[in-house]
Amino acid sequence: MKIKRIISFFLIISIACLPILSACGGKSDNGNSSNTTSAGDAQDTAPASTTDPKEQYDPKLAAVDMQGYVFTIGTRDDSTHNYPAHTRDLYAEQENGDLINDAVYKRNTAIEDKYNCTIKMQSYNETTDETAANKVVAKSVKAGDYSFDLLMTHMIDGANDAANGNFYDLEQFPNVDLSKPYWNQGATYGCSIGNKLLEGLSDLSFSSNENVYCMFFNKQLLQNYGVENPYQLVKDNQWTFDKFNDIIKVGTADLNGDGIMDKNDQYGYISSCAMNFLWAGGSHIMTKDTGDIPALDFNTQQTVNIFNKAYDITNNEYTFAVEEWFQDPAIQMFSNGQGVFYSSQLCRVNDLRAVNFDFGIVPYPKYDSSQDRYYSYVDGHASMMAIPLCLPHPEWTGMIIEDMSYLAYKDILPTYYDVVLNVKMVRDQESVDMLQILFDSKTIDPGYVWGSWDFWYIFIDCIFKKQNDFVSAYEKKEKASMTAIQKKIDAVLALQ
């Protein structure tokens, strides 16, 4: 996203937790001493001598005795996925030899030992109701009762609950330091309103990396058709919409010879989310003004230009398209070797481990070579972090979240990158390099987070339904959608 904020964050002293405590009539038994001490410790300016540069970001929170406090995390389960999309970041029952599981177990054990607490995860069936944990929070807040210390939520569901006043402000939460590198600044930009951050993202939720959109390609088919190396195009800053549109014109074949191109045939491109071209091309739905208030910036010439190119890339004889990343038969077709390129979320790599061909991974292309960098959108299904109201010990909750985030950044992410992604998922070192570009290019649009579904979905809906008139579709939705968005913005700004 081209418009960026530069925010200076200050550590929270103990008095900052007093107004949020009063919201539910609660009072911490621990007083303010732990918060004051930890804030002072965190301001040390001379990092300890260490061979690990990440240790300079240690929050250095005091080892407060929490007397067996149960720190509870509410989340969705993994029932709609073939990999632990929502739970592996948070909890491990015991060590079992799996490197990620064991790293999470060691992280949680270290926290439990430091604070004399217990970390508990409560998961709810995602297939039955994706918002089940959110409903528990809403009911508890209404009753003035405690629910969870941390809610892991779908991005858009979290925004809706934030507007309803169910969460604490992370910007003002005790012992949370959003300036640290383990807190994602793109999420802070996309989710905040008026410098209030009611849902955010840290490296505690490392699986959110797999909700980034990207492109896979079949190396054998590229070689067969003499297609240019996408890795080199990325490195040479030539990986653009126009170049991609030229490349995918090869590789289409009527495999069964019936004269009908359908899911049984081969394509230059299998598209499962045209929406991401909007962000990949450097555009957005909303931007921010100087007061951190979202402002509509969707119906622009840039967006129209991107739409037209995305429309041409998707609607032709050499592209097979489905509307959404999770819809069949796109992944099956690519797994069967029926596509040169295939676009989806990175999590789809979990479905490709058994394919009998080598594949690579690259970001979506840029609009053109003058674009400042690659942009990869984080899908709303990623687990975002929110702190429900009515906590008995806000300062303890902040300590545990901050330390869990830091230890995930320092100890778990290297395992996640170097072992899982580098060995289990991807097939070559170049793809590993591309993954770093992907993760560095993550972006979150305020208009996606706070906007109505039918408003931002205009882009993909027009493409998939082959209605090549974005402006007309936009104008039909603008007034009602902006009324709904403004209602959310006003609700957040009115929160105390």
Coordinates of N, CA, C and O in Angstrom, one line a residue, residues 196 489-496:
K196 N -7.1 4.0 17.2 CA -7.5 2.9 18.1 C -7.4 1.6 17.4 O -7.8 1.5 16.2
I489 N -17.2 3.2 11.5 CA -16.1 4.2 11.9 C -16.6 5.1 13.1 O -15.9 5.3 14.1
D490 N -17.8 5.6 13.0 CA -18.4 6.4 14.0 C -18.5 5.6 15.3 O -18.2 6.2 16.4
A491 N -18.8 4.4 15.3 CA -19.0 3.5 16.5 C -17.7 3.4 17.2 O -17.6 3.5 18.4
V492 N -16.6 3.1 16.4 CA -15.3 3.0 17.0 C -14.8 4.3 17.6 O -14.2 4.3 18.7
L493 N -15.0 5.4 16.9 CA -14.5 6.7 17.4 C -15.3 7.1 18.7 O -14.7 7.8 19.5
A494 N -16.5 6.6 18.8 CA -17.3 6.9 20.0 C -16.9 6.1 21.3 O -17.3 6.4 22.4
L495 N -16.1 5.0 21.0 CA -15.7 4.2 22.2 C -14.8 4.9 23.1 O -13.9 5.6 22.7
Q496 N -15.0 4.7 24.4 CA -14.2 5.3 25.4 C -13.1 4.3 25.9 O -13.2 3.1 25.8

